[in-house]
Each structure stands twice: as C-alpha cells, then as structure tokens.
CSV table of C-alpha atoms and ligand atoms in Angstrom, one decimal:
chain,number,residue,atom,x,y,z
Z,1,MET,CA,22.5,-3.3,-13.6
Z,2,SER,CA,24.5,-0.5,-12.2
Z,3,ASP,CA,21.6,1.6,-10.8
Z,4,VAL,CA,20.2,-1.3,-8.7
Z,5,VAL,CA,20.7,-0.4,-5.1
Z,6,ILE,CA,18.9,-3.3,-3.4
Z,7,LYS,CA,18.8,-6.8,-4.8
Z,8,ALA,CA,17.1,-9.6,-2.9
Z,9,GLU,CA,17.6,-13.2,-4.2
Z,10,GLY,CA,15.8,-16.2,-2.9
Z,11,LEU,CA,15.1,-14.6,0.5
Z,12,SER,CA,13.5,-16.8,3.1
Z,13,LYS,CA,12.9,-16.5,6.8
Z,14,VAL,CA,11.9,-19.2,9.2
Z,15,TYR,CA,11.1,-18.2,12.8
Z,16,ARG,CA,11.4,-20.7,15.6
Z,17,LEU,CA,8.6,-20.4,18.1
Z,18,GLY,CA,9.6,-18.8,21.3
Z,19,THR,CA,13.2,-17.9,20.4
Z,20,THR,CA,12.3,-14.3,20.0
Z,21,GLY,CA,9.5,-12.1,18.9
Z,22,THR,CA,6.5,-10.7,20.6
Z,23,GLY,CA,4.4,-9.7,17.5
Z,24,SER,CA,5.0,-6.1,18.4
Z,25,LEU,CA,7.7,-4.3,16.5
Z,26,ARG,CA,8.6,-1.9,19.3
Z,27,GLN,CA,8.8,-4.7,21.9
Z,28,ASP,CA,10.9,-6.8,19.5
Z,29,LEU,CA,13.4,-4.0,19.0
Z,30,GLN,CA,13.5,-3.3,22.7
Z,31,HIS,CA,14.1,-6.9,23.4
Z,32,TRP,CA,16.9,-7.1,20.8
Z,33,TRP,CA,18.5,-3.9,22.2
Z,34,THR,CA,18.4,-5.2,25.8
Z,35,THR,CA,19.6,-8.7,25.2
Z,36,SER,CA,21.9,-8.4,22.3
Z,37,ILE,CA,23.5,-5.0,22.8
Z,38,LEU,CA,23.2,-4.3,26.5
Z,39,LYS,CA,23.5,-8.0,27.3
Z,40,LYS,CA,20.9,-7.8,29.9
Z,41,GLU,CA,17.7,-9.8,30.6
Z,42,ASP,CA,14.6,-8.3,29.2
Z,43,PRO,CA,12.1,-8.5,32.2
Z,44,PHE,CA,9.1,-7.6,29.9
Z,45,PHE,CA,9.8,-10.1,27.2
Z,46,GLN,CA,7.1,-12.6,26.3
Z,47,ALA,CA,7.4,-15.0,23.5
Z,48,PRO,CA,4.4,-15.1,21.0
Z,49,SER,CA,1.7,-17.4,21.9
Z,50,ALA,CA,0.7,-20.3,19.6
Z,51,ASP,CA,-2.8,-18.8,19.5
Z,52,ASN,CA,-2.0,-15.9,17.3
Z,53,HIS,CA,0.7,-17.5,15.2
Z,54,ARG,CA,0.3,-20.5,12.8
Z,55,TYR,CA,3.3,-22.7,13.4
Z,56,GLY,CA,4.1,-25.7,11.3
Z,57,GLN,CA,5.9,-28.9,12.1
Z,58,ASN,CA,8.7,-28.7,14.8
Z,59,GLN,CA,7.4,-25.2,15.9
Z,60,LEU,CA,8.8,-23.5,12.8
Z,61,PHE,CA,7.1,-20.7,11.0
Z,62,ARG,CA,7.9,-19.6,7.5
Z,63,ALA,CA,7.5,-15.8,7.5
Z,64,LEU,CA,9.1,-15.3,4.0
Z,65,HIS,CA,9.7,-17.7,1.2
Z,66,ASP,CA,11.9,-17.2,-1.9
Z,67,VAL,CA,11.4,-13.4,-2.2
Z,68,ASN,CA,13.2,-11.8,-5.2
Z,69,PHE,CA,13.2,-8.2,-6.3
Z,70,GLU,CA,15.5,-5.4,-7.5
Z,71,ILE,CA,15.1,-1.8,-6.4
Z,72,LYS,CA,16.8,1.0,-8.4
Z,73,GLN,CA,18.3,4.2,-7.3
Z,74,GLY,CA,15.7,6.9,-6.6
Z,75,GLU,CA,12.7,4.6,-6.7
Z,76,VAL,CA,10.0,4.6,-4.0
Z,77,TRP,CA,8.6,1.2,-3.3
Z,78,GLY,CA,5.6,0.3,-1.2
Z,79,VAL,CA,5.5,-3.1,0.5
Z,80,ILE,CA,1.9,-4.1,1.0
Z,81,GLY,CA,0.1,-7.2,2.2
Z,82,SER,CA,-2.4,-8.3,4.9
Z,83,ASN,CA,-1.4,-8.6,8.5
Z,84,GLY,CA,1.3,-11.2,9.1
Z,85,SER,CA,2.3,-11.4,5.4
Z,86,GLY,CA,5.9,-10.8,6.2
Z,87,LYS,CA,6.3,-7.0,5.4
Z,88,SER,CA,8.1,-6.1,8.7
Z,89,THR,CA,10.3,-9.2,8.5
Z,90,LEU,CA,11.4,-8.2,5.0
Z,91,LEU,CA,12.2,-4.7,6.2
Z,92,LYS,CA,14.1,-6.0,9.2
Z,93,ILE,CA,16.2,-8.2,6.9
Z,94,ILE,CA,17.0,-5.3,4.5
Z,95,SER,CA,17.9,-3.2,7.6
Z,96,ARG,CA,20.1,-6.0,8.8
Z,97,ILE,CA,18.3,-6.3,12.1
Z,98,VAL,CA,17.3,-9.9,11.3
Z,99,ARG,CA,19.3,-12.4,9.2
Z,100,PRO,CA,17.5,-14.3,6.5
Z,101,THR,CA,17.4,-18.1,6.9
Z,102,SER,CA,18.4,-18.4,3.3
Z,103,GLY,CA,19.0,-16.1,0.3
Z,104,THR,CA,20.8,-12.8,0.1
Z,105,VAL,CA,20.1,-9.1,0.1
Z,106,ARG,CA,22.7,-6.9,-1.4
Z,107,GLY,CA,22.5,-3.1,-0.8
Z,108,LYS,CA,24.5,-0.2,-2.2
Z,109,GLY,CA,24.9,3.1,-0.2
Z,110,THR,CA,23.9,4.1,3.3
Z,111,ILE,CA,20.7,2.8,4.7
Z,112,SER,CA,18.8,4.6,7.4
Z,113,SER,CA,16.0,2.6,8.7
Z,114,LEU,CA,13.3,3.7,11.1
Z,115,LEU,CA,13.6,0.3,12.7
Z,116,GLU,CA,17.3,0.8,13.3
Z,117,VAL,CA,16.9,4.3,14.7
Z,118,GLY,CA,14.1,3.1,17.0
Z,119,THR,CA,16.3,0.2,18.1
Z,120,GLY,CA,19.1,2.5,18.9
Z,121,PHE,CA,17.1,4.5,21.3
Z,122,ASN,CA,18.2,4.0,24.9
Z,123,PRO,CA,15.2,4.2,27.1
Z,124,GLU,CA,17.1,5.7,30.0
Z,125,LEU,CA,18.5,8.5,27.9
Z,126,THR,CA,16.5,11.7,27.0
Z,127,GLY,CA,15.2,12.5,23.6
Z,128,ARG,CA,18.1,15.0,23.1
Z,129,GLU,CA,20.7,12.4,24.1
Z,130,ASN,CA,19.1,9.8,21.8
Z,131,VAL,CA,19.2,12.1,18.8
Z,132,TYR,CA,22.9,12.4,19.3
Z,133,LEU,CA,23.3,8.7,20.0
Z,134,SER,CA,21.4,7.7,16.8
Z,135,GLY,CA,23.5,10.1,14.8
Z,136,PHE,CA,26.7,8.6,16.1
Z,137,ILE,CA,25.4,5.0,15.5
Z,138,LEU,CA,24.6,6.0,11.9
Z,139,GLY,CA,28.1,7.4,11.3
Z,140,MET,CA,27.6,11.1,11.7
Z,141,ASN,CA,30.0,13.3,13.7
Z,142,LYS,CA,28.9,15.8,16.4
Z,143,HIS,CA,29.1,18.8,14.1
Z,144,GLU,CA,26.9,17.1,11.5
Z,145,ILE,CA,24.3,16.1,14.1
Z,146,ARG,CA,24.3,19.6,15.6
Z,147,GLN,CA,23.6,21.0,12.1
Z,148,LYS,CA,20.6,18.7,11.8
Z,149,PHE,CA,19.5,18.9,15.4
Z,150,ASP,CA,17.1,21.8,15.3
Z,151,GLU,CA,15.4,20.5,12.1
Z,152,ILE,CA,15.0,17.1,13.7
Z,153,VAL,CA,13.5,18.5,16.8
Z,154,ALA,CA,11.2,20.9,15.0
Z,155,PHE,CA,10.0,18.1,12.8
Z,156,SER,CA,9.2,15.8,15.7
Z,157,GLY,CA,7.3,18.6,17.5
Z,158,LEU,CA,8.8,17.2,20.8
Z,159,GLU,CA,10.6,20.4,21.9
Z,160,ARG,CA,9.0,20.3,25.3
Z,161,PHE,CA,9.9,16.6,25.9
Z,162,LEU,CA,13.5,16.8,24.8
Z,163,ASP,CA,14.9,16.3,28.2
Z,164,THR,CA,12.5,13.5,29.2
Z,165,PRO,CA,13.9,10.0,29.1
Z,166,VAL,CA,12.3,8.2,26.1
Z,167,LYS,CA,11.1,5.4,28.3
Z,168,ARG,CA,8.4,7.9,29.3
Z,169,TYR,CA,7.4,8.6,25.7
Z,170,SER,CA,4.2,7.2,24.3
Z,171,SER,CA,4.7,5.0,21.2
Z,172,GLY,CA,3.5,7.9,19.1
Z,173,MET,CA,6.2,10.2,20.5
Z,174,TYR,CA,8.8,7.5,20.1
Z,175,VAL,CA,8.0,7.0,16.4
Z,176,ARG,CA,7.9,10.8,15.8
Z,177,LEU,CA,11.4,11.2,17.1
Z,178,ALA,CA,12.7,8.1,15.3
Z,179,PHE,CA,11.1,9.2,12.0
Z,180,ALA,CA,12.5,12.7,12.4
Z,181,VAL,CA,16.0,11.3,13.0
Z,182,ALA,CA,15.9,8.7,10.2
Z,183,ALA,CA,14.5,11.1,7.6
Z,184,HIS,CA,17.0,13.9,8.3
Z,185,LEU,CA,20.1,11.8,8.1
Z,186,GLU,CA,20.2,12.1,4.3
Z,187,PRO,CA,20.6,8.4,3.7
Z,188,ASP,CA,20.9,6.8,0.3
Z,189,ILE,CA,18.1,4.4,1.2
Z,190,LEU,CA,15.4,5.3,3.7
Z,191,ILE,CA,13.4,2.4,5.1
Z,192,LEU,CA,10.1,3.1,6.9
Z,193,ASP,CA,7.7,0.7,8.6
Z,194,GLU,CA,4.1,1.7,9.2
Z,195,VAL,CA,5.0,5.3,10.1
Z,196,LEU,CA,1.5,6.3,9.3
Z,197,ALA,CA,-0.1,3.9,11.8
Z,198,VAL,CA,0.9,6.2,14.7
Z,199,GLY,CA,0.6,9.8,15.4
Z,200,ASP,CA,-2.2,12.3,14.5
Z,201,ALA,CA,-3.3,13.2,11.0
Z,202,GLU,CA,-1.2,16.3,11.0
Z,203,PHE,CA,2.0,14.4,11.8
Z,204,GLN,CA,1.1,11.7,9.2
Z,205,LYS,CA,0.7,14.5,6.6
Z,206,LYS,CA,4.1,15.9,7.6
Z,207,CYS,CA,5.7,12.4,7.3
Z,208,LEU,CA,4.2,12.0,3.8
Z,209,GLY,CA,5.6,15.4,2.8
Z,210,LYS,CA,9.0,14.5,4.1
Z,211,ILE,CA,9.0,11.2,2.3
Z,212,ARG,CA,8.1,12.9,-0.9
Z,213,GLU,CA,10.9,15.4,-0.4
Z,214,VAL,CA,13.5,12.7,0.4
Z,215,SER,CA,12.5,10.8,-2.7
Z,216,HIS,CA,11.4,13.4,-5.3
Z,217,THR,CA,13.6,16.4,-4.4
Z,218,ASP,CA,16.7,14.5,-3.1
Z,219,GLY,CA,16.3,11.5,-5.4
Z,220,ARG,CA,16.8,9.0,-2.6
Z,221,THR,CA,15.5,5.5,-2.6
Z,222,VAL,CA,12.6,4.8,-0.1
Z,223,ILE,CA,11.0,1.6,0.9
Z,224,PHE,CA,7.8,2.1,2.7
Z,225,VAL,CA,5.4,-0.4,4.4
Z,226,SER,CA,1.9,0.8,5.0
Z,227,HIS,CA,-1.7,-0.5,5.2
Z,228,ASN,CA,-2.8,2.9,3.9
Z,229,MET,CA,-3.3,2.2,0.2
Z,230,GLN,CA,-4.0,5.8,-0.7
Z,231,ALA,CA,-0.7,6.8,0.7
Z,232,VAL,CA,1.1,4.0,-1.1
Z,233,ALA,CA,-0.5,4.8,-4.4
Z,234,ASN,CA,0.3,8.5,-4.1
Z,235,LEU,CA,3.8,8.1,-2.8
Z,236,CYS,CA,5.3,5.1,-4.5
Z,237,GLN,CA,6.1,4.2,-8.1
Z,238,GLN,CA,6.5,0.5,-7.5
Z,239,ALA,CA,4.9,-2.0,-5.1
Z,240,LEU,CA,5.7,-5.4,-3.8
Z,241,TRP,CA,2.7,-7.4,-2.6
Z,242,LEU,CA,3.4,-10.1,0.0
Z,243,ASN,CA,0.9,-12.8,0.7
Z,244,GLN,CA,1.7,-15.3,3.5
Z,245,GLY,CA,5.4,-14.7,3.0
Z,246,LEU,CA,5.4,-15.1,-0.8
Z,247,VAL,CA,5.6,-12.4,-3.4
Z,248,GLN,CA,2.1,-12.3,-4.9
Z,249,GLU,CA,3.0,-9.7,-7.4
Z,250,GLN,CA,5.3,-6.7,-7.9
Z,251,GLY,CA,5.4,-3.9,-10.4
Z,252,GLU,CA,3.8,-0.5,-11.2
Z,253,VAL,CA,2.1,0.8,-8.0
Z,254,SER,CA,-1.5,1.5,-9.2
Z,255,ARG,CA,-1.8,-2.0,-10.9
Z,256,ILE,CA,-0.6,-3.8,-7.8
Z,257,VAL,CA,-2.6,-1.7,-5.3
Z,258,ASN,CA,-5.7,-2.1,-7.3
Z,259,LYS,CA,-5.2,-5.9,-7.6
Z,260,PHE,CA,-4.6,-6.1,-3.8
Z,261,LEU,CA,-7.7,-4.0,-3.1
Z,262,LEU,CA,-9.7,-6.2,-5.3
Z,263,ALA,CA,-8.4,-9.4,-3.8
Z,264,THR,CA,-9.0,-8.1,-0.3
Z,265,GLN,CA,-12.4,-6.7,-1.5
Z,266,GLN,CA,-11.8,-3.1,-0.5
Z,267,ASN,CA,-13.7,-0.9,-2.9
Z,268,VAL,CA,-11.9,1.9,-4.8
Z,269,THR,CA,-14.6,4.1,-6.2
Z,270,LYS,CA,-12.5,7.3,-6.7
Z,271,GLN,CA,-9.0,8.2,-7.7
Z,272,TYR,CA,-7.7,11.7,-8.1
Z,273,TRP,CA,-4.2,12.7,-9.2
Z,274,GLY,CA,-5.0,16.4,-9.9
Z,275,ASP,CA,-2.7,17.5,-7.0
Z,276,THR,CA,0.1,15.3,-8.0
Z,277,PRO,CA,0.4,15.5,-11.8
Z,278,ALA,CA,3.9,14.0,-11.8
Z,279,LYS,CA,2.5,10.9,-10.1
Z,280,ALA,CA,-0.6,10.7,-12.3
Z,281,PRO,CA,-0.8,7.6,-14.5
Z,282,GLY,CA,0.0,8.2,-18.1
Z,283,ASN,CA,2.9,8.9,-20.5
Z,284,GLU,CA,4.0,11.6,-23.0
Z,285,PHE,CA,0.7,11.3,-24.9
Z,286,VAL,CA,-2.0,11.3,-22.2
Z,287,ARG,CA,-2.1,11.6,-18.4
Z,288,PHE,CA,-5.2,10.8,-16.3
Z,289,GLN,CA,-6.4,13.3,-13.7
Z,290,SER,CA,-9.3,11.4,-12.0
Z,291,VAL,CA,-11.5,8.5,-12.3
Z,292,GLU,CA,-14.7,7.8,-10.4
Z,293,LEU,CA,-17.5,5.4,-10.0
Z,294,ILE,CA,-20.8,7.1,-9.3
Z,295,PRO,CA,-23.8,4.9,-8.2
Z,296,HIS,CA,-27.1,6.5,-9.2
Z,297,PHE,CA,-28.5,5.7,-5.8
Z,298,PHE,CA,-26.6,4.7,-2.8
Z,299,THR,CA,-27.4,4.1,0.8
Z,300,GLU,CA,-24.5,4.6,3.2
Z,301,ASN,CA,-23.2,1.4,4.8
Z,302,MET,CA,-25.4,-0.6,2.4
Z,303,PRO,CA,-23.7,-2.6,-0.3
Z,304,LEU,CA,-24.3,-1.5,-3.8
Z,305,ASP,CA,-27.0,-3.7,-5.3
Z,306,VAL,CA,-27.3,-5.1,-8.8
Z,307,ARG,CA,-30.1,-2.8,-9.7
Z,308,VAL,CA,-28.1,0.4,-9.4
Z,309,PRO,CA,-26.9,2.1,-12.6
Z,310,LEU,CA,-23.2,3.0,-12.3
Z,311,THR,CA,-21.6,5.9,-14.0
Z,312,VAL,CA,-17.9,5.9,-14.7
Z,313,ARG,CA,-16.5,9.3,-15.1
Z,314,PHE,CA,-12.9,10.3,-15.9
Z,315,GLN,CA,-10.7,13.2,-16.8
Z,316,MET,CA,-7.6,12.9,-18.8
Z,317,ARG,CA,-5.0,15.4,-20.1
Z,318,ASN,CA,-4.4,15.0,-23.8
Z,319,LEU,CA,-0.8,16.2,-24.4
Z,320,VAL,CA,-0.7,16.0,-28.2
Z,321,ASP,CA,-2.6,18.4,-30.4
Z,322,LYS,CA,-4.9,16.9,-33.0
Z,323,ALA,CA,-4.6,13.4,-31.5
Z,324,LEU,CA,-7.0,10.7,-32.8
Z,325,LEU,CA,-8.1,9.0,-29.6
Z,326,ASN,CA,-10.7,6.6,-28.3
Z,327,VAL,CA,-11.2,5.2,-24.9
Z,328,HIS,CA,-12.3,1.7,-24.1
Z,329,LEU,CA,-13.8,0.8,-20.7
Z,330,GLY,CA,-13.2,-2.8,-19.7
Z,331,LEU,CA,-15.2,-4.4,-16.9
Z,332,TYR,CA,-13.7,-7.5,-15.3
Z,333,ASN,CA,-15.0,-9.9,-12.7
Z,334,SER,CA,-12.9,-11.4,-9.8
Z,335,ASN,CA,-11.8,-14.3,-12.0
Z,336,GLY,CA,-10.2,-11.8,-14.4
Z,337,ASP,CA,-12.8,-12.5,-17.1
Z,338,CYS,CA,-13.8,-9.5,-19.2
Z,339,VAL,CA,-17.5,-9.1,-18.7
Z,340,LEU,CA,-17.9,-6.3,-21.2
Z,341,THR,CA,-16.1,-3.6,-23.1
Z,342,ILE,CA,-17.5,-0.2,-23.9
Z,343,PRO,CA,-15.7,1.9,-26.6
Z,344,SER,CA,-16.0,5.6,-27.1
Z,345,ALA,CA,-16.0,7.0,-30.7
Z,346,ALA,CA,-12.6,7.7,-32.2
Z,347,THR,CA,-12.3,11.4,-32.4
Z,348,VAL,CA,-9.5,14.0,-33.2
Z,349,TYR,CA,-9.0,16.0,-30.0
Z,350,ARG,CA,-7.0,19.3,-29.4
Z,351,GLU,CA,-4.5,19.4,-26.7
Z,352,GLY,CA,-6.3,19.9,-23.3
Z,353,ILE,CA,-8.3,18.1,-20.7
Z,354,LEU,CA,-10.8,15.5,-21.9
Z,355,ALA,CA,-13.7,14.4,-19.8
Z,356,GLY,CA,-15.7,11.3,-20.4
Z,357,GLU,CA,-18.5,9.3,-18.8
Z,358,CYS,CA,-20.5,6.3,-19.5
Z,359,THR,CA,-23.2,4.4,-17.5
Z,360,ILE,CA,-23.4,0.7,-17.0
Z,361,PRO,CA,-27.1,0.1,-16.6
Z,362,GLY,CA,-28.6,-1.4,-13.5
Z,363,ASN,CA,-30.0,-4.9,-13.6
Z,364,LEU,CA,-27.2,-6.2,-15.8
Z,365,LEU,CA,-24.3,-7.4,-13.7
Z,366,ASN,CA,-24.4,-10.4,-11.4
Z,367,ASP,CA,-23.4,-10.5,-7.7
Z,368,GLY,CA,-19.6,-10.2,-7.2
Z,369,ALA,CA,-16.5,-8.1,-7.2
Z,370,TYR,CA,-15.5,-6.2,-10.3
Z,371,CYS,CA,-12.8,-3.9,-11.5
Z,372,ILE,CA,-12.7,-1.4,-14.3
Z,373,SER,CA,-9.8,-0.6,-16.6
Z,374,LEU,CA,-9.6,2.3,-19.1
Z,375,PHE,CA,-7.7,1.8,-22.3
Z,376,VAL,CA,-6.7,4.7,-24.4
Z,377,LEU,CA,-6.1,3.9,-28.1
Z,378,ALA,CA,-5.2,5.8,-31.2
Z,379,GLY,CA,-7.4,3.9,-33.6
Z,380,THR,CA,-6.4,0.4,-32.8
Z,381,ALA,CA,-2.9,1.2,-31.5
Z,382,PRO,CA,-2.6,1.2,-27.7
Z,383,VAL,CA,-1.6,4.6,-26.1
Z,384,PHE,CA,-2.0,4.0,-22.4
Z,385,ASP,CA,-3.8,1.4,-20.1
Z,386,LEU,CA,-5.2,2.6,-16.8
Z,387,ASP,CA,-5.3,-0.9,-15.4
Z,388,SER,CA,-7.8,-1.9,-12.6
Z,389,CYS,CA,-8.4,1.7,-11.6
Z,390,LEU,CA,-11.8,1.2,-9.9
Z,391,THR,CA,-13.0,-1.8,-7.9
Z,392,PHE,CA,-16.4,-2.4,-6.4
Z,393,GLU,CA,-18.7,-5.2,-5.2
Z,394,LEU,CA,-22.3,-5.7,-6.1
Z,395,GLU,CA,-24.9,-7.7,-4.1
Z,396,ASP,CA,-28.2,-9.1,-5.2
Z,397,TYR,CA,-31.1,-7.5,-3.5
Z,398,ARG,CA,-32.7,-10.9,-2.9
Z,399,GLY,CA,-36.1,-9.8,-3.7
Z,400,ASP,CA,-36.6,-11.7,-6.9
Z,401,GLU,CA,-40.1,-12.7,-7.8
Z,402,SER,CA,-39.0,-16.3,-8.6
Z,403,GLY,CA,-38.2,-16.8,-4.9
Z,404,TRP,CA,-34.6,-17.8,-5.6
Z,405,LYS,CA,-32.4,-16.3,-2.9
Z,406,GLY,CA,-28.9,-17.4,-4.0
Z,407,LYS,CA,-26.5,-16.1,-6.7
Z,408,TRP,CA,-27.8,-16.4,-10.2
Z,409,TRP,CA,-25.8,-18.6,-12.6
Z,410,GLY,CA,-24.0,-16.8,-15.4
Z,411,THR,CA,-21.6,-14.0,-15.8
Z,412,VAL,CA,-24.4,-11.4,-16.1
Z,413,ARG,CA,-27.9,-11.4,-14.8
Z,414,PRO,CA,-29.8,-8.9,-17.0
Z,415,LEU,CA,-33.4,-8.2,-16.2
Z,416,ILE,CA,-35.0,-9.5,-19.3
Z,417,PRO,CA,-38.8,-9.7,-19.3
Z,418,PHE,CA,-39.8,-13.4,-19.5
Z,419,PRO,CA,-43.6,-13.5,-19.3
Z,420,VAL,CA,-45.0,-17.0,-19.1
Z,421,ALA,CA,-48.8,-17.3,-19.2
Z,422,LEU,CA,-51.3,-20.0,-19.3
Z,423,GLN,CA,-52.3,-20.2,-22.9
Z,424,GLU,CA,-54.8,-23.0,-23.0
Z,425,PRO,CA,-56.3,-23.8,-19.8
Z,426,VAL,CA,-57.5,-27.4,-19.5
Z,427,LEU,CA,-61.2,-27.3,-19.1
Z,428,HIS,CA,-62.6,-29.7,-16.5
U,501,ATP,N1,10.4,-13.0,16.0
U,501,ATP,C1,9.4,-13.8,15.6
U,501,ATP,N2,9.3,-15.0,16.0
U,501,ATP,C2,8.3,-15.8,15.5
U,501,ATP,N3,7.4,-15.4,14.6
U,501,ATP,C3,7.5,-14.1,14.1
U,501,ATP,C4,8.5,-13.3,14.6
U,501,ATP,N4,8.4,-12.1,14.0
U,501,ATP,C5,7.3,-12.2,13.2
U,501,ATP,N5,6.8,-13.4,13.3
U,501,ATP,C6,5.6,-14.0,12.5
U,501,ATP,O1,6.0,-13.9,11.1
U,501,ATP,C7,4.8,-13.5,10.4
U,501,ATP,C8,5.2,-12.3,9.6
U,501,ATP,O2,5.3,-11.2,10.5
U,501,ATP,P1,5.6,-9.7,10.0
U,501,ATP,O3,5.6,-8.9,11.3
U,501,ATP,O4,6.7,-9.7,9.1
U,501,ATP,O5,4.2,-9.4,9.2
U,501,ATP,P2,3.6,-8.0,8.7
U,501,ATP,O6,3.2,-8.3,7.3
U,501,ATP,O7,4.6,-6.9,9.0
U,501,ATP,O8,2.4,-7.9,9.6
U,501,ATP,P3,1.6,-6.6,10.1
U,501,ATP,O9,1.0,-5.9,8.9
U,501,ATP,O10,0.6,-7.1,11.1
U,501,ATP,O11,2.6,-5.7,10.8
U,501,ATP,C9,3.7,-13.2,11.4
U,501,ATP,O12,2.9,-14.4,11.4
U,501,ATP,C10,4.4,-13.1,12.7
U,501,ATP,O13,3.6,-13.5,13.8
C-alpha cells in the first residue's frame, strides 16, 4: 500500500558471541563509531560475557526471528517486550546501524534515529560542535542547522555545557542532546530508543510532549521503544510486542499493552484518558474516559486477596443522542477463559457522559491473574470493545478452615456454606 513507510519482511538477526556488543547501547554505539568510522581501536570495549547472554550452539545467539510488520505514514508505534527481547536490535536494523542476518526492511522518507544521532557524536567535540556535526551527517546545511540551533539547545537545557566536550557529559546529558537534535530535524520517521529511561521527570515530560507534537501536529511517523507502558499506551496507536526475538503480537496499542501487562503480571487497576480525548479508546458512537478497579479494602504492598469485593467503575462519553446501549463486563482468567459476564440493562441514553459501576463480590474468584473487558452493545449489536482494560492478581488468604493451603480446584472458589454435622452418633 502506498502509505506504508516501513515494511519489515522475515527479519532475523543472529549475533555471534564476542564479535561486538557490550549489552549497553551507548557503549555499542561508541564502539561502532571508534572502530568502523574512526578506524581506531576501542580501548574500553569488552565483549559480552556468556553469563548474561544465552548463546546456543556455535556461540550464536538469535536476537530476532522472522519479524514482519508494516508501519503507515503518521502512525506512532510502541515496541514493547521484556529485557533482551530484541527491541533495540530491531531499532538498530531499521536505523541501518546493524544489518539483519536475513530478511529486509524497506523504508520511505528520511529517518532520524536517536541511535544514529548518538552514534554520530564525537566525544572530543563540544556539544555545540556535535549539534552541527549531527545536522551535517543527517543532510542539513549550515543555514538550516543555525535556524534550529537555539531550539535544540533550549530543549536540551544544556546551555551551560555547550562548549564542554561531550565525553565529559553524563549519559543523561548525552541523551538529552541527542534527543533534542533528533526530534528537531523534522524527519519523516523518528526512531527513539528508551528515551524515557534517562533524565529527570521534567525532561521525560518534555520528551513526551515533543514526541506528541512530532506525531500529532506534524503527522510524522514515530517508532518508540519503552518499558514505560503508561507512556506507550498514551502516545502510540499501535504496538509491537517482542518476546525472545519473536513477534508475540501486534496491533491496537491498548489491547497489546494490556495483554503484555497481564502476561508479565503487572497490574493495571486504573486507566484515564480524560486529558487525551483524541487517544481515548472508542469510535464515533462512544468514547471511554476512564476505567478503574477499586478493591473494597486494600493493604499497601499486600496482594489483593480473594475475599475482597472489587468494584469496576467506568466513564464513557455517549456521542449519539437517544442511543440504546448496554455494557457487558467480561472477566477472563490468564488462560483466556471467560469466568463471568455481567450485563447492564439496555437503556436509551441522551448524548453525554455515562458513568457505571458494578461490584464483583468477594469470596467468589479463585487465586490467579485476571483481566476485565468492557463491551458496549446496542441491543445485541456490538458498538465498541474495550478489550483487557484492567488486569489484576488475586491470592488466597490461606486461612481456610479445612486446612488446605494450596490453590483450590476450579475456575471459581465461591464461599458456599457447607455444614456437615454428625447426625446419628454411634452409641457405645
Ligand atoms: N552486539 C551483540 N552481540 C551479541 N549479542 C547481542 C548484541 N546486541 C544484543 N545482543 C543480545 O541480543 C538480545 C536482544 O538484545 P536487545 O538489546 O535488542 O534487547 P532489548 O529488548 O532492547 O533489551 P532491553 O530492554 O534490556 O534494552 C539480548 O540477549 C542481547 O544480549
């Protein structure tokens, strides 16, 4: 299709132990710059140890395997996955810093990658000189760079260190400058790796704002790696979930993030889209504003236990006057089985914000991980599915009178009175 700007087909990457790679992105880039561009020896280079990498036969390690996806013009994609799942490798391949072992990535338009900018920094040159150098490497002329220079410097907040060689910068300062350069070059495609892992909260907020501006206002394509699921969910429309080098799933961001969180057992007990209505899940009929799981009693740092009643509360904008709507709450266990469905009554609503809540009683669900989906229907016709919007885990309180301390068999474990009494004692 004509609006596809990046297409990856059958992408695989196999690393050979000890050829290159330190496990640290900055050191990798520094090593590549020193050895491949400056043609010098890198005195600080250390190959990764076998302790922290799982290598297969013949010292080969498969970092990516048969990865396929298409990214369209103006889309913002989040690449998510656990540590070592291949996210940075994928970004390095798209940025053309690393070659795939097999498969292809085809791109359309200019790519500005935080990796590439960071790689281009010469440690001996000052911040100011590196801004110009990066601009030149990325094809800008002196006049264009000068026009952007003040904005880049102001964004980085590094005015006082502009004439300091970047080898004296902390890794946070380094990334601030690299991000400022990459984001201000007006690329067609902006590639960002873990920009939120460094820097203070204020800078992270600024980065998020800039990414939003680059994508929403300027309509550019952004690919964004982060471990911050809240940021991914707020910023991106699509997500690609990598698991041990394989694409576990890809698609609409909230569905993928929630599945990932459920799989990695991180609880999501609240989602709020009130500040970002354009990003809120929904369509031309309804749009969700918030959804929340409220335990009736809760001890901080203690797992939720099976006795606790759980209220699910949501707010949703109804965009069609006199719409006949009903909402179904679906509760699923970690096998994907539907444990129960709770329907609201079908009602004709005026246009406006609807609020609903229902409570799953305590002493009903078994130990385990759960997710909740909300389905909006018009009678029986589907209107919108808010898939896997809340995830949580329950633990048994292990205080059962039967003395059994393990998990109960069955999908549910309701507390149903079961008195057993001696009816006819044997008389001796
Ligand atoms: N140059 C290299 N040589 C050998 N192995 C490498 C090299 N670069 C990465 N790896 C290995 O490939 C796997 C994928 O690494 P990658 O950095 O792409 O993962 P990631 O998902 O970005 O991880 P993280 O979230 O920790 O940054 C890891 O096990 C890593 O140790």
